[in-house]
Each structure stands twice: as C-alpha cells, then as structure tokens.
C-alpha atoms as one frame of an Amber mdcrd trajectory, in Angstrom:
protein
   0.000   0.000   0.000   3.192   2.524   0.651   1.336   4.204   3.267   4.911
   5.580   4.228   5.945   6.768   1.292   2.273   8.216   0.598   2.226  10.232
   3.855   5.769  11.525   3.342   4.927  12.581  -0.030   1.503  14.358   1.107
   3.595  16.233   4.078   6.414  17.384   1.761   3.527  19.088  -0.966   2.010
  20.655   2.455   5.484  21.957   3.017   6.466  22.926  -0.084   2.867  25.209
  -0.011   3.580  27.134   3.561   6.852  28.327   1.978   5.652  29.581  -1.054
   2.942  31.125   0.664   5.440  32.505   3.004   7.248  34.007   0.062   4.776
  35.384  -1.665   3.328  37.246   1.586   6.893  38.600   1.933   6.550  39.974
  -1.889   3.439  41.760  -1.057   4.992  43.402   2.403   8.226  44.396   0.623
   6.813  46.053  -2.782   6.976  49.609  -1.107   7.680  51.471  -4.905   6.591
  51.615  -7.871   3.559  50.642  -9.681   0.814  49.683  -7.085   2.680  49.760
  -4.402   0.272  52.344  -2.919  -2.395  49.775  -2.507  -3.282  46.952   0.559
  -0.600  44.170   1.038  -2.350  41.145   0.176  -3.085  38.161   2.334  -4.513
  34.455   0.985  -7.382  33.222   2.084  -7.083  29.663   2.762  -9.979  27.043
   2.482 -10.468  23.575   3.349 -11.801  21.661   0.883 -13.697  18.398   1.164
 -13.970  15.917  -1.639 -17.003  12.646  -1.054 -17.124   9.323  -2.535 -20.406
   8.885  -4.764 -21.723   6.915  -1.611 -20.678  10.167   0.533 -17.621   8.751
   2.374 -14.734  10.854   2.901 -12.823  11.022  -0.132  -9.900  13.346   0.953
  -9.522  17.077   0.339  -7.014  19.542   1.044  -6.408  23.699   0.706  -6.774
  26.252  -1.195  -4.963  29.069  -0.632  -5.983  31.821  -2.470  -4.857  35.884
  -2.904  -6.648  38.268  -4.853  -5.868  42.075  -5.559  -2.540  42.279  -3.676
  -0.134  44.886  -5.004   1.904  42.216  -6.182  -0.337  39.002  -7.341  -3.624
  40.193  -8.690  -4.694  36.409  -8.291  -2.708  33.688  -6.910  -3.742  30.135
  -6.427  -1.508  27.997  -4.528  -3.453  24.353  -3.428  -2.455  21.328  -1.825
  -4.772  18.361  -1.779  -4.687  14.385  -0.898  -7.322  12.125  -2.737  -8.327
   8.837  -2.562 -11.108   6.474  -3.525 -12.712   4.495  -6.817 -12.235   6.388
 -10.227 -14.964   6.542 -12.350 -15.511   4.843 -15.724 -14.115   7.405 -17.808
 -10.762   8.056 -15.438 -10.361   4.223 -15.515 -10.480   4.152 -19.464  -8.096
   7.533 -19.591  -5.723   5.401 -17.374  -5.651   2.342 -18.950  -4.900   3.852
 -22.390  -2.150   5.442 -20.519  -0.770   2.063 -19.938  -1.871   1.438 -15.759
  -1.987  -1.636 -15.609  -4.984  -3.324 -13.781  -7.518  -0.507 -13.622 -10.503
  -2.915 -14.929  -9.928  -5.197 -11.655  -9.196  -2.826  -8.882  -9.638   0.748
  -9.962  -8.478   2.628  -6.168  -6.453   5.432  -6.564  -4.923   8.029  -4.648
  -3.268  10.977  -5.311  -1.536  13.889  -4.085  -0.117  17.456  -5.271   0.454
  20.919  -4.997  -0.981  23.355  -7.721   0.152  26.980  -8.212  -0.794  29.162
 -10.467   0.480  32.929 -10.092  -1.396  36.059 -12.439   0.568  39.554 -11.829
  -0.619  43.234 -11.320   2.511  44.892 -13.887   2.503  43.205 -16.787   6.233
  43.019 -16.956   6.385  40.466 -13.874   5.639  37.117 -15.356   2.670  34.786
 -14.649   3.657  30.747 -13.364   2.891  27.869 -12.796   3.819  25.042 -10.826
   2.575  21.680 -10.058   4.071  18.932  -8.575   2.225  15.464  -7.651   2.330
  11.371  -7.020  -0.273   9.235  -7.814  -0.467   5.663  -6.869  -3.126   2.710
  -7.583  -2.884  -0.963  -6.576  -1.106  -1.618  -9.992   1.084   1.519 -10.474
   2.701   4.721  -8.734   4.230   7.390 -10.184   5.350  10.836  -9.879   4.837
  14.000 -12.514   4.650  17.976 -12.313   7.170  20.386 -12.960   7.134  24.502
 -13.796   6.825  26.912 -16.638   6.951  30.725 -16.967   3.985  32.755 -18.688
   5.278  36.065 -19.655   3.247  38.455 -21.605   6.179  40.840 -22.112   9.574
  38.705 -22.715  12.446  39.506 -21.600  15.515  37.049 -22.565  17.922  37.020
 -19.502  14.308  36.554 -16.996  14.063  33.135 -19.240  17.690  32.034 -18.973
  17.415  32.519 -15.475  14.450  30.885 -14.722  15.810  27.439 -17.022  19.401
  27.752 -15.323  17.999  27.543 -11.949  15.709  24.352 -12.890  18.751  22.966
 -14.675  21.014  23.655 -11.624  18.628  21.459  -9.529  17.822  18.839 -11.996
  21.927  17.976 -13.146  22.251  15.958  -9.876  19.646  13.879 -11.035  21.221
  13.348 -14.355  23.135  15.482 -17.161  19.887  14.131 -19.480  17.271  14.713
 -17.507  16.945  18.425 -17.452  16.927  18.750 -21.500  14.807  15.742 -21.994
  12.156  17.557 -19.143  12.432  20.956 -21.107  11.557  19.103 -24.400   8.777
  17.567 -22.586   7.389  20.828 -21.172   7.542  22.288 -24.658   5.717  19.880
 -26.492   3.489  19.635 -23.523   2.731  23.585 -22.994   1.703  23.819 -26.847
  -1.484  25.326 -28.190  -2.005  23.677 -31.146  -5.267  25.620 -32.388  -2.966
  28.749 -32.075   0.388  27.051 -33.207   2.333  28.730 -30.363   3.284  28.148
 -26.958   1.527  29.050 -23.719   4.720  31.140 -23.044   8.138  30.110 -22.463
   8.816  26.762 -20.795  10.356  25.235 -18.143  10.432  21.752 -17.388   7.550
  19.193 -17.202   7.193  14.892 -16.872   5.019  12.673 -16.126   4.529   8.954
 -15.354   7.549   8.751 -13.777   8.564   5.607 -12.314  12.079   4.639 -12.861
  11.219   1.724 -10.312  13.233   3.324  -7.497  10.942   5.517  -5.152  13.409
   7.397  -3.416  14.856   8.398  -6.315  11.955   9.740  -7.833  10.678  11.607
  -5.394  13.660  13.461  -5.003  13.544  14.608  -8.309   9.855  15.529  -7.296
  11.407  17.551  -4.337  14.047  19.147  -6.270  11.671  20.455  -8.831   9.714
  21.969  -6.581  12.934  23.247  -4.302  14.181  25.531  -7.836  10.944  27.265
  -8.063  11.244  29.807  -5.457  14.848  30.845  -6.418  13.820  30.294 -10.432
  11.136  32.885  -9.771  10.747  35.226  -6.851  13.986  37.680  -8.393  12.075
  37.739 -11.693   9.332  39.452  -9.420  11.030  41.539  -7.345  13.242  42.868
 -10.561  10.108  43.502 -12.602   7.681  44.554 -10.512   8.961  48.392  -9.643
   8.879  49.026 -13.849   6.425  51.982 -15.134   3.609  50.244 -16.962   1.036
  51.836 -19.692  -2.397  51.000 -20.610  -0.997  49.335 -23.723   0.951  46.909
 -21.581  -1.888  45.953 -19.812  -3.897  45.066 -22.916  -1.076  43.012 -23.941
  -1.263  41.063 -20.487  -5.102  40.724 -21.147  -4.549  39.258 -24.201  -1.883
  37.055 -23.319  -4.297  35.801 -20.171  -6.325  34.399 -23.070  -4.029  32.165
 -24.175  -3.731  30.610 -20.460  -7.277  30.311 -19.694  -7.566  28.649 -23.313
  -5.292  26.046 -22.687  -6.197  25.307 -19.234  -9.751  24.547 -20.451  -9.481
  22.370 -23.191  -5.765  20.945 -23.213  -4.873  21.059 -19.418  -4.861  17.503
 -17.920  -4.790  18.407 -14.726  -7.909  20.126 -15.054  -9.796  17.293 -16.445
  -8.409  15.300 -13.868  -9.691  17.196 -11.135 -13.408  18.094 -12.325 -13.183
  14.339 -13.286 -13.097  12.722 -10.112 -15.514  15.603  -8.550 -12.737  17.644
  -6.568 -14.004  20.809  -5.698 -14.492  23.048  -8.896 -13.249  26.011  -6.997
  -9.994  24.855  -6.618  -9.430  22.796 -10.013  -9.982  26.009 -12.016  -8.280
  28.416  -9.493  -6.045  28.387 -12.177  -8.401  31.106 -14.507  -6.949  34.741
 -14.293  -9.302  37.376 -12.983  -8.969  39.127 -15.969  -8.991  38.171 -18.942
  -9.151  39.592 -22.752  -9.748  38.019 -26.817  -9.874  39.964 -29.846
C-alpha cells in the first residue's frame, strides 16, 4: 500500500505550499515602490476543501490558498490536496490507455499534489505555474509535475534565469534529464489551435517511475525546491517598472491564451473536475482578468 511513502509525499507538498505562501506574503509586504505599491498588502485566504465518494464517504480534500488584488499578485492560487477512492468509468479508461496496468480489476487510486498558479498586477512580472504530484493505484505509482513561466512581455535574460535555476537542480539527477524535461514541457505547454506556446517553458514529466521511489521523489522535491529561487527575483526585478495601458492590454490578451489552454488541453484540469474535486480549486487556475480579440 506505501502508506509511508504516501504520507511523506503528502507532508512534503504541504510543506512545499507554507513556503511559497510565506514568500509570496513577503513579496506583497516588501513592494513599497513603484507601480501599485500604494495599494493593501495582500493576504490568501485559505480554504479547506472536502472531496465525497459517490456513496458520501470521505474522499480526501485539502487547501486552497488563495490571494486576490494584492499589489503584487492580482490572483494567486496555490493548493495542496490528498485524494483517494474508486475512479470513475471514464478516469479508468483515460488510465488504462495510458498504460496502468490493472484498472478494470481494482480501480483505487490516490493521489496527491500541490498546484500553483500565479497572475501579476505589472505586466512586466511574469505569470507561473507550478505543479508537482504522485499518484499511486494498486497496480502503479508514479510521480509528474514540474514549472513553466507565462510572460506576456519577454524579456531574454528573466528566461535564462528561470531554465538555469531548474537545470542547476535537476543535473544531480542526471546530465539528461533536465533537456529531456524541457523538451517535454515544450511539447506539452503547446497550443495547437494557435500554433504557439503558452509562453516560455520550463520543465515538465510525467509517469515517472524509474522503479526506485526514493529516487523519484527526489527529483519531485528538487523540482519543486528551484521554483522559489527560479522565480521570486524575476518578481522583485520587474515589478517596480512603469507600466502603460498598452501593456496591460497586452497582459489581457496574453491571459487568453492561459485560460484557453487550461480549459481544453490542461490535464490536470480534467483530472480534477473528473473525479468531482471541488471546482473552486481545479480552475483556481483562470486569471481574474482576462481579454480576446
């Protein structure tokens, strides 16, 4: 059953979420110039969420940890949540042509993950996300998640930043792993009805299980251990520049593209609304604001 391993999984997502949370509070209480820094330091809210079993059992849940209007984030998501139960018909046929073995004779599953999704008041600070996550069922575990930056306004050195710092804490793990996860997260973090990407990578993987737990989930850890440093001085650098209306449009726009992919590509998302996790949290991913033309 790996109850250890599950529970030391679960309490390292749960970790991983107070010190993000932690960070981005910090960001909010230090932006003291420029743009919006006249406005209310934002705070999350944090609610528990509850997830039943069609019969109403308990079913797991979690929290979601949500900040909107700070001077900083305009809307930040950042949820942790442990699931467990039966999957339904259609999860059970999505996993078995994913190649889990034994999902037609004992379809249990549990899972576990953190979810962040970050949308910014100056356009020249870049959105994020991050995800990390195990998943287990009587005939399979594995591991996936991983990060990519969403900016609407590029800027070249933010990007080579942000990919050094995730291939600075992947190389341990491998010299191959970090290009072969960057691939991945491109091919994965494609919009194919508007033949572009989402913005401008990071890394991404899934279904891994190289058959050696401890190994994996330190990889898991790892990934999740380069996000604050990948990220938080691409904030604090960007977030004192003059914006203009025009820039703003531009991050409208560019908003589109997220919420597009997260509802129709975004597995994550189907996952979650799926298996009847609270809505709320599955799509806390969807910017406040958002903008087509």
């Amino acid at each position: 059953m790996m109850d250890t391993e599950k529970d030391r999984a679960s309490n390292w997502f749960r970790q991983l979420r107070d010190e993000i949370v932690a960070a981005f509070e910090g960001l909010e209480d230090s932006h003291s110039e420029g743009p919006f820094s006249d406005m209310a330091p934002g705070r999350f809210e944090v609610t528990e969420t509850k997830r039943a079993s069609d019969d109403g059992s308990d079913a797991g849940g979690g929290l979601m940890s949500v900040m909107r209007g700070g001077r900083v984030f305009e809307k930040v998501g950042v949820n942790v949540s442990t699931v467990y139960g039966t999957l339904g018909e259609a999860a059970q046929k999505a996993m078995a042509a994913r190649g889990v073995p034994g999902m037609d004779n004992d379809p249990r599953f549990w899972a576990s993950g953190i979810s962040l999704v970050a949308h910014m008041q100056n356009p020249h600070c870049p959105a994020v996300h991050m995800n990390t996550r195990m998943f287990w069922t009587p005939g399979a575990w594995w591991f996936g998640g991983g990060s990519d930056l969403n900016p609407c306004i590029e800027y070249d050195e933010d990007t080579a930043h942000f990919h050094a710092t995730q291939k600075a804490h992947l190389d341990p793990h491998g010299d191959t792993l970090y290009p072969e996860l960057k691939a991945w997260a491109d091919e994965y973090f494609y919009i194919p009805h508007r033949h572009r990407a989402r913005g401008v990578g990071g890394i991404f993987m899934d279904d891994r299980n190289t058959g050696d737990w401890e190994a994996d989930f330190a990889l898991t850890q790892d990934i999740g251990r380069a996000f604050l440093p990948a990220y938080l001085p691409l904030v604090e650098k960007r977030r004192v520049q003059a914006c203009t209306e025009d820039d703003k449009d531009t991050q409208l726009i560019h908003r589109g593209l997220y919420a597009e992919y997260n509802l129709v590509y975004d597995r994550g998302t189907k996952f979650g609304l799926a298996t009847g996790h609270d809505a709320n949290a599955v799509l806390m991913s969807l910017p406040p604001l958002a903008k087509w033309v």
